[in-house]
mmCIF file of C-alpha atoms in Angstrom:
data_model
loop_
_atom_site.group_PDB
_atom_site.id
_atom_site.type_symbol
_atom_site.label_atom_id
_atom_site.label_comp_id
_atom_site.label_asym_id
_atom_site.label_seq_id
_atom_site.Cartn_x
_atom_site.Cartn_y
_atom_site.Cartn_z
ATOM 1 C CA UNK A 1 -105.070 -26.900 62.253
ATOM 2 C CA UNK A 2 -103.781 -27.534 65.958
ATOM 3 C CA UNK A 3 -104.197 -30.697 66.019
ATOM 4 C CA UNK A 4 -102.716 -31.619 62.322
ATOM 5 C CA UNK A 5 -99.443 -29.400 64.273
ATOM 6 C CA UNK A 6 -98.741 -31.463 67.081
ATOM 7 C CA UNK A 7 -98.597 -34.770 65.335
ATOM 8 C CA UNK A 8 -96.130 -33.338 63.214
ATOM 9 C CA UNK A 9 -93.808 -32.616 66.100
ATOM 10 C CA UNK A 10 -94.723 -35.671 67.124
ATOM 11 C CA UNK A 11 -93.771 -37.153 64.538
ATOM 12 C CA UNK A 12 -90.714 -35.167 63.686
ATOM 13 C CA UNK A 13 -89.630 -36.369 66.865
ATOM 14 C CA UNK A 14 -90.385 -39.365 66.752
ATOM 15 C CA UNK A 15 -87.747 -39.030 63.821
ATOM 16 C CA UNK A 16 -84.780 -37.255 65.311
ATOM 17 C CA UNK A 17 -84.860 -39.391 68.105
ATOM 18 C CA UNK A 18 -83.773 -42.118 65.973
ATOM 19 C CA UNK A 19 -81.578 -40.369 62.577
ATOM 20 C CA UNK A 20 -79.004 -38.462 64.569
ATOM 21 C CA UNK A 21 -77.740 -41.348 66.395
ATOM 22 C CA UNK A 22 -76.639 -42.719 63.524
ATOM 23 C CA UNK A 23 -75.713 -39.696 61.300
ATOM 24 C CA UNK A 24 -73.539 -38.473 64.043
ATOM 25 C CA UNK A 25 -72.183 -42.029 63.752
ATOM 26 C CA UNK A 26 -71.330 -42.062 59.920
ATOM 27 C CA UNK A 27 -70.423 -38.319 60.414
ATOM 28 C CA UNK A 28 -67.499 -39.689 62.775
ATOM 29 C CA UNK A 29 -66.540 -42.474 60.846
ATOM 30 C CA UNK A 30 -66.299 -40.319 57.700
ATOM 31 C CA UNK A 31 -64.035 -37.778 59.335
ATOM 32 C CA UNK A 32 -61.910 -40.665 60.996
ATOM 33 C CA UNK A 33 -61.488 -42.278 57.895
ATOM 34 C CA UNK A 34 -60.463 -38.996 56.300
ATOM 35 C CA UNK A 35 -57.838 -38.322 58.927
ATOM 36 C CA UNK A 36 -56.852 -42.127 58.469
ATOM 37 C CA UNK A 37 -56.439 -41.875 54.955
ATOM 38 C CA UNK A 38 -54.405 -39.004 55.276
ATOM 39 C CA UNK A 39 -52.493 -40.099 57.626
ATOM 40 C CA UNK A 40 -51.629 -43.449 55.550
ATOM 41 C CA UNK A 41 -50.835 -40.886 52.627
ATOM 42 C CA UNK A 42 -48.512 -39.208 54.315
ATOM 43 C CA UNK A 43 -46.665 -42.235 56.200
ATOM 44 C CA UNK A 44 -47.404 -43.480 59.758
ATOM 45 C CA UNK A 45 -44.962 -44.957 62.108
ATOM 46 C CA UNK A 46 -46.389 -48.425 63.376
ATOM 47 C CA UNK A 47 -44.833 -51.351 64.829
ATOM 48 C CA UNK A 48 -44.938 -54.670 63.346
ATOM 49 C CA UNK A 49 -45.065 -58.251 65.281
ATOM 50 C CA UNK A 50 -43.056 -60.803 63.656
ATOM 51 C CA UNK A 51 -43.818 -64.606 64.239
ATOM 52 C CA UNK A 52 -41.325 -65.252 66.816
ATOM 53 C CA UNK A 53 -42.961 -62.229 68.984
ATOM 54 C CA UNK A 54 -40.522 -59.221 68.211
ATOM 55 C CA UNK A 55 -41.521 -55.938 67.634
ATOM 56 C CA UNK A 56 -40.206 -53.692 64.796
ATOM 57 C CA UNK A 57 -40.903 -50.379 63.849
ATOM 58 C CA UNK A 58 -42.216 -49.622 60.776
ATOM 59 C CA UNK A 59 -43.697 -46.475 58.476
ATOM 60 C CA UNK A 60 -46.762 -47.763 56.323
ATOM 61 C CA UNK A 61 -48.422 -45.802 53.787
ATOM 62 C CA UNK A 62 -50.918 -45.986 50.910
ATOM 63 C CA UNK A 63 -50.135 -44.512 47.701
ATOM 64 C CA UNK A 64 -52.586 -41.831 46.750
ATOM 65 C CA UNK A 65 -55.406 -43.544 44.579
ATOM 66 C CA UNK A 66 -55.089 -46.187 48.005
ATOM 67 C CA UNK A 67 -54.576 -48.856 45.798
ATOM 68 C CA UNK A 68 -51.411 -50.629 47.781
ATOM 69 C CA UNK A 69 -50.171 -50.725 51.437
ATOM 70 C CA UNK A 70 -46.909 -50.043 51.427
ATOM 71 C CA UNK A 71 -44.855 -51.528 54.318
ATOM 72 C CA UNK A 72 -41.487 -49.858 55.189
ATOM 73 C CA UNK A 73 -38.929 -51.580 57.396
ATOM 74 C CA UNK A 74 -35.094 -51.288 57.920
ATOM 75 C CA UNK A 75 -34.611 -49.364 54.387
ATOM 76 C CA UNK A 76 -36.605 -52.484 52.483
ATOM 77 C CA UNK A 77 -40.172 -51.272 51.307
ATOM 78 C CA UNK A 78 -42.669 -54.373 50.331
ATOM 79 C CA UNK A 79 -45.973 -53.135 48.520
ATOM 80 C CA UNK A 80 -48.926 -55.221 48.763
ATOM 81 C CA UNK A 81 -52.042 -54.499 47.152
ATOM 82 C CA UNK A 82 -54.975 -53.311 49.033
ATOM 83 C CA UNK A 83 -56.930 -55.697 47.100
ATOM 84 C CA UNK A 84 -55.352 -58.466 47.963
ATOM 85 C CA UNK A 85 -56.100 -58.103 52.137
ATOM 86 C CA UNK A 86 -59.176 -60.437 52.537
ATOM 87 C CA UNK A 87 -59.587 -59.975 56.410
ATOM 88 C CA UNK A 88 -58.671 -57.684 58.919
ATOM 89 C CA UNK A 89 -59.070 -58.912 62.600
ATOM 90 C CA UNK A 90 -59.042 -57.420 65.789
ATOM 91 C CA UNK A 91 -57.073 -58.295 69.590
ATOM 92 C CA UNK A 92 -56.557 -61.919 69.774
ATOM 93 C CA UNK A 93 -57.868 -63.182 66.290
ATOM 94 C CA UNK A 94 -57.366 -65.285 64.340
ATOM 95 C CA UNK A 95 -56.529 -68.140 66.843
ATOM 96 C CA UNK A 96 -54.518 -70.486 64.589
ATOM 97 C CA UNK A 97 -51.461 -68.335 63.845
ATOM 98 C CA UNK A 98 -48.406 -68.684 65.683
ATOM 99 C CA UNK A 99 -47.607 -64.835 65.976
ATOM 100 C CA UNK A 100 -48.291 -64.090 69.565
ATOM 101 C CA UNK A 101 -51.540 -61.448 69.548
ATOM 102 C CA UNK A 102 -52.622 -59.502 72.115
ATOM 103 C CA UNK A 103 -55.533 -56.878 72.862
ATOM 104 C CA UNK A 104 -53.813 -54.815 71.291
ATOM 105 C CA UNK A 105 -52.810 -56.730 67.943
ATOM 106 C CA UNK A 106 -54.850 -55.849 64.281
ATOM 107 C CA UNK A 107 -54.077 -58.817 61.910
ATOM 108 C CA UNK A 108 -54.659 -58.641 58.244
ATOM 109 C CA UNK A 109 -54.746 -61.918 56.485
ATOM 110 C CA UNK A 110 -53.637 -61.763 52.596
ATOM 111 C CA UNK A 111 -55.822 -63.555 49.966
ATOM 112 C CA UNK A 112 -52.804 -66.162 50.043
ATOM 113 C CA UNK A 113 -52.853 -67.101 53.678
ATOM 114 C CA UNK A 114 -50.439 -64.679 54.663
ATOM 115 C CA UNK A 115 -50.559 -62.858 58.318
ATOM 116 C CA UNK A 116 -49.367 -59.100 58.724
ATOM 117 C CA UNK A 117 -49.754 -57.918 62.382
ATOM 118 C CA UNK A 118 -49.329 -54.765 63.660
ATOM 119 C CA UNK A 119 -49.468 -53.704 67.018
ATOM 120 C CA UNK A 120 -50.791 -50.316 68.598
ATOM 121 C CA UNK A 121 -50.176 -48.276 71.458
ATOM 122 C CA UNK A 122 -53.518 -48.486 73.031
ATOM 123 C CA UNK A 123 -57.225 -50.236 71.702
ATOM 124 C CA UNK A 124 -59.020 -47.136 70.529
ATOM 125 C CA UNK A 125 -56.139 -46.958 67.890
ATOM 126 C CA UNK A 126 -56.391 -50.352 66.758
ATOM 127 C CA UNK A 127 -60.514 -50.079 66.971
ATOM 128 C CA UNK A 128 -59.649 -46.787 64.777
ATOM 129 C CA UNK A 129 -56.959 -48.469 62.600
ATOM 130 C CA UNK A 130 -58.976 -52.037 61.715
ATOM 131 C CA UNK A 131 -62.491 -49.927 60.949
ATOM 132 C CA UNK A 132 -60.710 -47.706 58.616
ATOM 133 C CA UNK A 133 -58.434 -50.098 57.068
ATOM 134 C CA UNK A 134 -61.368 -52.784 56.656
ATOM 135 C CA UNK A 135 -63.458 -50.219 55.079
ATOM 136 C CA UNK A 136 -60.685 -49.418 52.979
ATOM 137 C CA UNK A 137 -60.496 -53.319 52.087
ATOM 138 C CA UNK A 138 -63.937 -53.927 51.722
ATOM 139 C CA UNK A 139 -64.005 -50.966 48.874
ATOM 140 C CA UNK A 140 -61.666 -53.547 46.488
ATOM 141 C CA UNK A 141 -63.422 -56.512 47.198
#
């Protein structure tokens, strides 16, 4: 029976060595998107870069069944819905806009063309933001 033992714990960790990793991974995702989402519920104060370069502040929020983004700025709310982002990008992308991105930019193109960029106070937040937000996303596709 000895031997039939020890190539189970060598396989069994053969196996751990590898799952965890990666359960640990969706494990964090799953409880960033839940703080996201909640978050986004609630309201969050962002900033928003307009064409020309200027910042504004701004609360977004999703309504509860996350179907639309809602955008708040200077007392006028616009609600898109979340079905109608097809890409979220990251830092400098996309190129060919004329807003002027940074590291520190997440842009989310509309299905009509249409750029929304928001900037954050450091990169893990926008890493945070575009992950959740383009999971989010991908769920309506």
């Amino acid at each position: 029976g000895s031997v039939h033992s020890t190539a189970s714990s060598i396989g069994s960790e053969f196996i751990n060595d590898r799952i965890p990793a990666h359960q640990r991974e969706v494990a964090r995702i799953q409880s960033q998107m839940k703080s996201f989402v909640k978050g986004m519920v609630k309201g969050r104060d962002m900033s928003v870069l307009s064409v020309d370069g200027q910042l504004r502040s701004c609360t977004c929020s999703f309504d509860r069944k996350l179907r639309n983004y809602n955008i708040l700025i200077s007392k006028e709310t616009r609600s898109i819905p979340l079905s109608r982002f097809s890409e979220v990008f990251q830092g400098t992308e996309p190129e060919d806009i004329a807003t002027p991105l940074d590291e520190l930019c997440c842009t989310c193109v509309l299905d009509n063309g249409e750029c929304l960029t928001f900037r954050f106070k450091d990169i893990p937040e926008r890493e945070n933001f575009a992950m959740c937000l383009q999971i989010i996303v991908d769920g309506h596709q």
